PDB file of C-alpha atoms in Angstrom:
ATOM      1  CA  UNK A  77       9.731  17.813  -5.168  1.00  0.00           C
ATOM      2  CA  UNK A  78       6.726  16.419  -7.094  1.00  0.00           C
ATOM      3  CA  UNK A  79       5.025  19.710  -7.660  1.00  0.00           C
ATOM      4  CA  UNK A  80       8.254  21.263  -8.975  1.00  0.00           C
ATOM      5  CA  UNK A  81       9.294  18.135 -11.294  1.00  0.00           C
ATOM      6  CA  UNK A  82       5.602  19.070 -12.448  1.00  0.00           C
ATOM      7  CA  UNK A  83       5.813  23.212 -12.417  1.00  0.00           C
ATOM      8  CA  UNK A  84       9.226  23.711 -12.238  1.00  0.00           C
ATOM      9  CA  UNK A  85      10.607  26.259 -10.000  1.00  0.00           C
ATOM     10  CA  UNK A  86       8.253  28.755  -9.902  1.00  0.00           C
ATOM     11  CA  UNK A  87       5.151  26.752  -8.062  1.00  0.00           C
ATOM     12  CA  UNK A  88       3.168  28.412  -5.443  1.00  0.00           C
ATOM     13  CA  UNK A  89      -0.223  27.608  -3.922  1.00  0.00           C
ATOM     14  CA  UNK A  90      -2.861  29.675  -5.010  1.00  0.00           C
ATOM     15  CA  UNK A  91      -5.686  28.281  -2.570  1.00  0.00           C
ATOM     16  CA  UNK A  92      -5.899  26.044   0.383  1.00  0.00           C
ATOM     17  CA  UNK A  93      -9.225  25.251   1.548  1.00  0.00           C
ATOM     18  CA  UNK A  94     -11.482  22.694   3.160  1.00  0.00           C
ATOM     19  CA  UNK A  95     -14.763  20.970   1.611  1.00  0.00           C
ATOM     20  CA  UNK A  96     -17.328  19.558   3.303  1.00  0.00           C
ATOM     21  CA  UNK A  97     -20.006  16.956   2.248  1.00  0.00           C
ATOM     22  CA  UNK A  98     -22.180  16.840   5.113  1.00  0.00           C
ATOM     23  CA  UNK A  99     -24.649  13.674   6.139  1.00  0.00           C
ATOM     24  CA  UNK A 100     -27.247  13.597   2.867  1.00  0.00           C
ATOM     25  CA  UNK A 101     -25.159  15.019   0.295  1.00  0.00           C
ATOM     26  CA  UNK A 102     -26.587  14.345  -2.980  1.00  0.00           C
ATOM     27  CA  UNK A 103     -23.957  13.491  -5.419  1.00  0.00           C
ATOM     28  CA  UNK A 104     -22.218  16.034  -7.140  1.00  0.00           C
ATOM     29  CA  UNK A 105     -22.416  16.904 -10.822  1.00  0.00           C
ATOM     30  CA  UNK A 106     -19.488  16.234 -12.982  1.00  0.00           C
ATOM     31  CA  UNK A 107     -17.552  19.231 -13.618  1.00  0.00           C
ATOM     32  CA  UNK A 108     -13.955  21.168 -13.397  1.00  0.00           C
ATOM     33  CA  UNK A 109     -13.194  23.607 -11.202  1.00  0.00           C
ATOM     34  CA  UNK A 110     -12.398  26.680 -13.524  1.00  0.00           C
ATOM     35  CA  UNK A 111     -12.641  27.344 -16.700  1.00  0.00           C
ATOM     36  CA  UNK A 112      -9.908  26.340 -19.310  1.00  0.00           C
ATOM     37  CA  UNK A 113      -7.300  29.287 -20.429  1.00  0.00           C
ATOM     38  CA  UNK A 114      -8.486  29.466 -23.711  1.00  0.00           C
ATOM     39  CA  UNK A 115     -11.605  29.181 -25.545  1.00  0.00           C
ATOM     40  CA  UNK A 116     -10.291  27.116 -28.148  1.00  0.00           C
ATOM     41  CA  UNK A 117     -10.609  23.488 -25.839  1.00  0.00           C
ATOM     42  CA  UNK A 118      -8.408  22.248 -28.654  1.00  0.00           C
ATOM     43  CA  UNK A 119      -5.408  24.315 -27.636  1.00  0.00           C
ATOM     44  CA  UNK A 120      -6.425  24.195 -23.854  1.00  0.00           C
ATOM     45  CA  UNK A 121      -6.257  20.842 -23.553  1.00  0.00           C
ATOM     46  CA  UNK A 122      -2.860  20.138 -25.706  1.00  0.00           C
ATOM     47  CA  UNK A 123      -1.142  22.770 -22.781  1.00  0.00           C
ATOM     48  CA  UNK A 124       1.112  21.443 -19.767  1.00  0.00           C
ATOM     49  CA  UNK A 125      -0.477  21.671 -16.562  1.00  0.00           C
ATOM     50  CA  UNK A 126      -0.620  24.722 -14.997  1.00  0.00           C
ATOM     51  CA  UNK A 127      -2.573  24.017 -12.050  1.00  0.00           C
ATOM     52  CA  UNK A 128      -3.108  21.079  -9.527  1.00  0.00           C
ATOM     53  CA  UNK A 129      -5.421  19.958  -6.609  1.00  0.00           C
ATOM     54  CA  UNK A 130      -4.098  17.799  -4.111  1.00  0.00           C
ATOM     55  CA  UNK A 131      -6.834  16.022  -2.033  1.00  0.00           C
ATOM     56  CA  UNK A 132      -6.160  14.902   1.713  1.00  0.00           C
ATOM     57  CA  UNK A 133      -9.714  13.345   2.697  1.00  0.00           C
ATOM     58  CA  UNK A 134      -9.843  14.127   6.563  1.00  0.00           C
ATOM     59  CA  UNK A 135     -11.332  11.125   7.393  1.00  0.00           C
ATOM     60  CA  UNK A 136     -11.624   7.178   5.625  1.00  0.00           C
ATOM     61  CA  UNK A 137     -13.538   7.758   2.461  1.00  0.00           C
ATOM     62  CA  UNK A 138     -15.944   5.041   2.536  1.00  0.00           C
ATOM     63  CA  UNK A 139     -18.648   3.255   0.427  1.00  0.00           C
ATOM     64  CA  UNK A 140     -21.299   5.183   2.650  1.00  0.00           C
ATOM     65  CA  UNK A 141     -20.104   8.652   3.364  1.00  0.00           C
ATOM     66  CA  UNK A 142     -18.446   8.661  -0.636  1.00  0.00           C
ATOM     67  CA  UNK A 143     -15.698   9.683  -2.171  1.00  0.00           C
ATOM     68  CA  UNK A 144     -14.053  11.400  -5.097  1.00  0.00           C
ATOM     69  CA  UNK A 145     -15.058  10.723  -9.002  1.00  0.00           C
ATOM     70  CA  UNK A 146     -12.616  11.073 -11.493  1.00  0.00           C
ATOM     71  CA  UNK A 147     -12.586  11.057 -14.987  1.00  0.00           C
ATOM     72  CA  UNK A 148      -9.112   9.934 -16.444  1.00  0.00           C
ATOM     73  CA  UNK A 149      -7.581  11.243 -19.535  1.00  0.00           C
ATOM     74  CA  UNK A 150     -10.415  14.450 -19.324  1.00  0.00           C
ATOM     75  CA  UNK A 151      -7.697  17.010 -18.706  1.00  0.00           C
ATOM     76  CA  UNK A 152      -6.136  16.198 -21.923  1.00  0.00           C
ATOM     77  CA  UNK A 153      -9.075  14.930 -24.635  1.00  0.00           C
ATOM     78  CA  UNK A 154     -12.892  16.698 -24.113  1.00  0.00           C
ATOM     79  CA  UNK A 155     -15.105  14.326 -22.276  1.00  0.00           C
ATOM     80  CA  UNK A 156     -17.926  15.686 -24.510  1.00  0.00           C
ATOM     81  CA  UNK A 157     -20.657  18.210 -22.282  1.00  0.00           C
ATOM     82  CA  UNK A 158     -19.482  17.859 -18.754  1.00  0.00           C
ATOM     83  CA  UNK A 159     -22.405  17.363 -17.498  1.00  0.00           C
ATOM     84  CA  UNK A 160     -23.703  14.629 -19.188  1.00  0.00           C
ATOM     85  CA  UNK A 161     -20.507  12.514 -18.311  1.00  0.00           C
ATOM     86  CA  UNK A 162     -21.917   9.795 -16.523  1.00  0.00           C
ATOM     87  CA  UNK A 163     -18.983   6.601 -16.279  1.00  0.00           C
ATOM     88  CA  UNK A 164     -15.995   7.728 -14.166  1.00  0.00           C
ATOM     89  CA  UNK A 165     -13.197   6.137 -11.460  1.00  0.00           C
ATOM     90  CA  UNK A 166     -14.523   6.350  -7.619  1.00  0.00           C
ATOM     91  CA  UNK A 167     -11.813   7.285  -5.537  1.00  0.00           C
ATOM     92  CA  UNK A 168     -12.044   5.864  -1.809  1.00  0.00           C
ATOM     93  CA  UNK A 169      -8.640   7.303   0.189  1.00  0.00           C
ATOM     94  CA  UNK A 170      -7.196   6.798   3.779  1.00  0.00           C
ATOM     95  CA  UNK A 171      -7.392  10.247   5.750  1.00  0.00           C
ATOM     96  CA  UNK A 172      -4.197  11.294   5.749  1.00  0.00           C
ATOM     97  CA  UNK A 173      -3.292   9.957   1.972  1.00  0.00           C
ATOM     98  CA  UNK A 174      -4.031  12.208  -1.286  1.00  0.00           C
ATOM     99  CA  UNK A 175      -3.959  12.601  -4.868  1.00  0.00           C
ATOM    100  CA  UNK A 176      -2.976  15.340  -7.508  1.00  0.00           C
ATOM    101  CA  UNK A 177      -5.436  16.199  -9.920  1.00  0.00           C
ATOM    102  CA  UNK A 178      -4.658  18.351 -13.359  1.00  0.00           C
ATOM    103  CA  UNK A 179      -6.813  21.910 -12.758  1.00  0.00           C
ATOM    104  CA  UNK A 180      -8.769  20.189 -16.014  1.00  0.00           C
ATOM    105  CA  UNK A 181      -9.655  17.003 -15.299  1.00  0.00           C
ATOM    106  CA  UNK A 182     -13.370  16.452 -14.584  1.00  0.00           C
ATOM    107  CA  UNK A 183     -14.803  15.290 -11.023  1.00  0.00           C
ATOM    108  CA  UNK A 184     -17.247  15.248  -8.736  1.00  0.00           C
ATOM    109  CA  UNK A 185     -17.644  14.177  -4.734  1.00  0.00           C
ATOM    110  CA  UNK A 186     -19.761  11.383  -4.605  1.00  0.00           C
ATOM    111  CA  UNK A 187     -23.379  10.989  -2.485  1.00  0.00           C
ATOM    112  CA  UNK A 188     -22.719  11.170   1.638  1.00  0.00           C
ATOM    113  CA  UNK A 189     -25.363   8.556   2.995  1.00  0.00           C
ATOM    114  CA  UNK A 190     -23.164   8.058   6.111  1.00  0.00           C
ATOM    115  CA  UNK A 191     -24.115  10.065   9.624  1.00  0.00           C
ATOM    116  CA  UNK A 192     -21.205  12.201   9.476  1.00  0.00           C
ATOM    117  CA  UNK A 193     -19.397  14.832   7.507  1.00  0.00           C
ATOM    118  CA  UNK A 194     -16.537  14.265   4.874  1.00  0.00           C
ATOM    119  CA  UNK A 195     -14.178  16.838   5.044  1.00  0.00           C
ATOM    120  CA  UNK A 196     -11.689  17.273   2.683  1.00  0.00           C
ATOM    121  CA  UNK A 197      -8.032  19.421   2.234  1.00  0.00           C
ATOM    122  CA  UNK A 198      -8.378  20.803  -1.248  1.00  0.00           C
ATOM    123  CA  UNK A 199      -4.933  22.563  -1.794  1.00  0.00           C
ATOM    124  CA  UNK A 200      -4.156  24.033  -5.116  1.00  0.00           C
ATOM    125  CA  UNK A 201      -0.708  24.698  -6.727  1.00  0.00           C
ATOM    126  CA  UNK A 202      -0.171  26.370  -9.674  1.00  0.00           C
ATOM    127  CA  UNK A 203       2.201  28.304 -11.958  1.00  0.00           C
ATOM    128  CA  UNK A 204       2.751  31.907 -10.656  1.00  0.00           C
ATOM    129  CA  UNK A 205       0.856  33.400 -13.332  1.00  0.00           C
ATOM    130  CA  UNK A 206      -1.917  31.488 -13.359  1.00  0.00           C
ATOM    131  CA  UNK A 207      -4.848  33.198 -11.204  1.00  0.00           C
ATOM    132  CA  UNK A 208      -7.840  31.092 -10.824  1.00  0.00           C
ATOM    133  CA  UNK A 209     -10.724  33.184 -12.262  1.00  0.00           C
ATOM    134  CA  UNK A 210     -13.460  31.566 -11.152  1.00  0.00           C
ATOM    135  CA  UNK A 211     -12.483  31.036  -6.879  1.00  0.00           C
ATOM    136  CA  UNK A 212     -11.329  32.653  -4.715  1.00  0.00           C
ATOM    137  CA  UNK A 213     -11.174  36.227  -6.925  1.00  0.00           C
ATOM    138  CA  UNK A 214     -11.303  38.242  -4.440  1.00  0.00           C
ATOM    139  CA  UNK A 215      -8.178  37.070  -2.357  1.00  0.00           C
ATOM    140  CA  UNK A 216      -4.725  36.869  -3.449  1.00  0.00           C
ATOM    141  CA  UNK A 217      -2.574  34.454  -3.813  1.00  0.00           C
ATOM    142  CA  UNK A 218      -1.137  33.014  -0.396  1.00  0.00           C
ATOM    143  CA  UNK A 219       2.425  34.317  -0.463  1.00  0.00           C
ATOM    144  CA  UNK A 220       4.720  32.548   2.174  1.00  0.00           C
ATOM    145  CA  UNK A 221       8.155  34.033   3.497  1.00  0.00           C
ATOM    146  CA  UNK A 222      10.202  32.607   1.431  1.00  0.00           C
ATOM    147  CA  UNK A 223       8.583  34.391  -1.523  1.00  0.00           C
ATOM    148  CA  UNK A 224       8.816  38.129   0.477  1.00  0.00           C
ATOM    149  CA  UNK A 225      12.586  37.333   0.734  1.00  0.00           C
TER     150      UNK A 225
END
């Protein structure tokens, strides 16, 4: 119900996959995880969403093995060169529990100093046109049998 209040009817997932900060993990850079629609960011940024994450950590997300950083608002208003952000909002979730993310917004996992591995659910649902073109391009979208019918 969420994802259609957000996309309306015609929501589908476009990837489902699972990512994996292993023991040692140097934080990650800043960045989003394809590039906007447009190459205007003025107009990219003013669209609705078109595309979501949701994030199930697989495990606790903890001050040692990390977590998720966000930057709020960065979907919507430039955060300047991405990679020079360098203030965002850690994210430390229950396995189990998750969060939606805009396609847009900036983010990066944080450093894994813990023993163990942090796996994470990355599902992403998007418009039915929309076609990530920087994952997964060689794949299609995952059709499920409601759509075939």
């Amino acid at each position: 119900p969420v994802l259609r209040a957000v996309f309306g009817p015609d929501v589908r997932l476009d990837s489902l996959t699972c990512v994996v900060s292993y023991p040692g993990a140097p934080a990650q850079h800043p960045h989003m995880d394809a590039p906007l629609l447009f190459d205007d960011e003025k107009i990219s940024r003013k669209l609705p969403c078109y595309a979501a994450s949701l994030v199930i950590p697989l495990v606790d997300q903890t001050e040692r093995n990390g977590g998720t950083v966000v930057w709020p608002g960065s979907h919507k208003k430039s955060p300047g060169p991405i990679a020079s952000l360098t203030r965002g909002r850690s994210l430390r979730v229950e396995k189990g529990h998750g969060y939606l993310l805009d396609y847009r917004t900036a983010h990066g996992g944080e450093a894994n100093t813990s023993a163990l591995p942090r796996p994470v659910l990355y599902q992403v649902f998007a418009k039915s046109w929309y076609r990530d073109p920087a994952n997964f391009t060689e794949h299609p979208a995952l059709r499920t049998q409601e759509e075939l019918h």
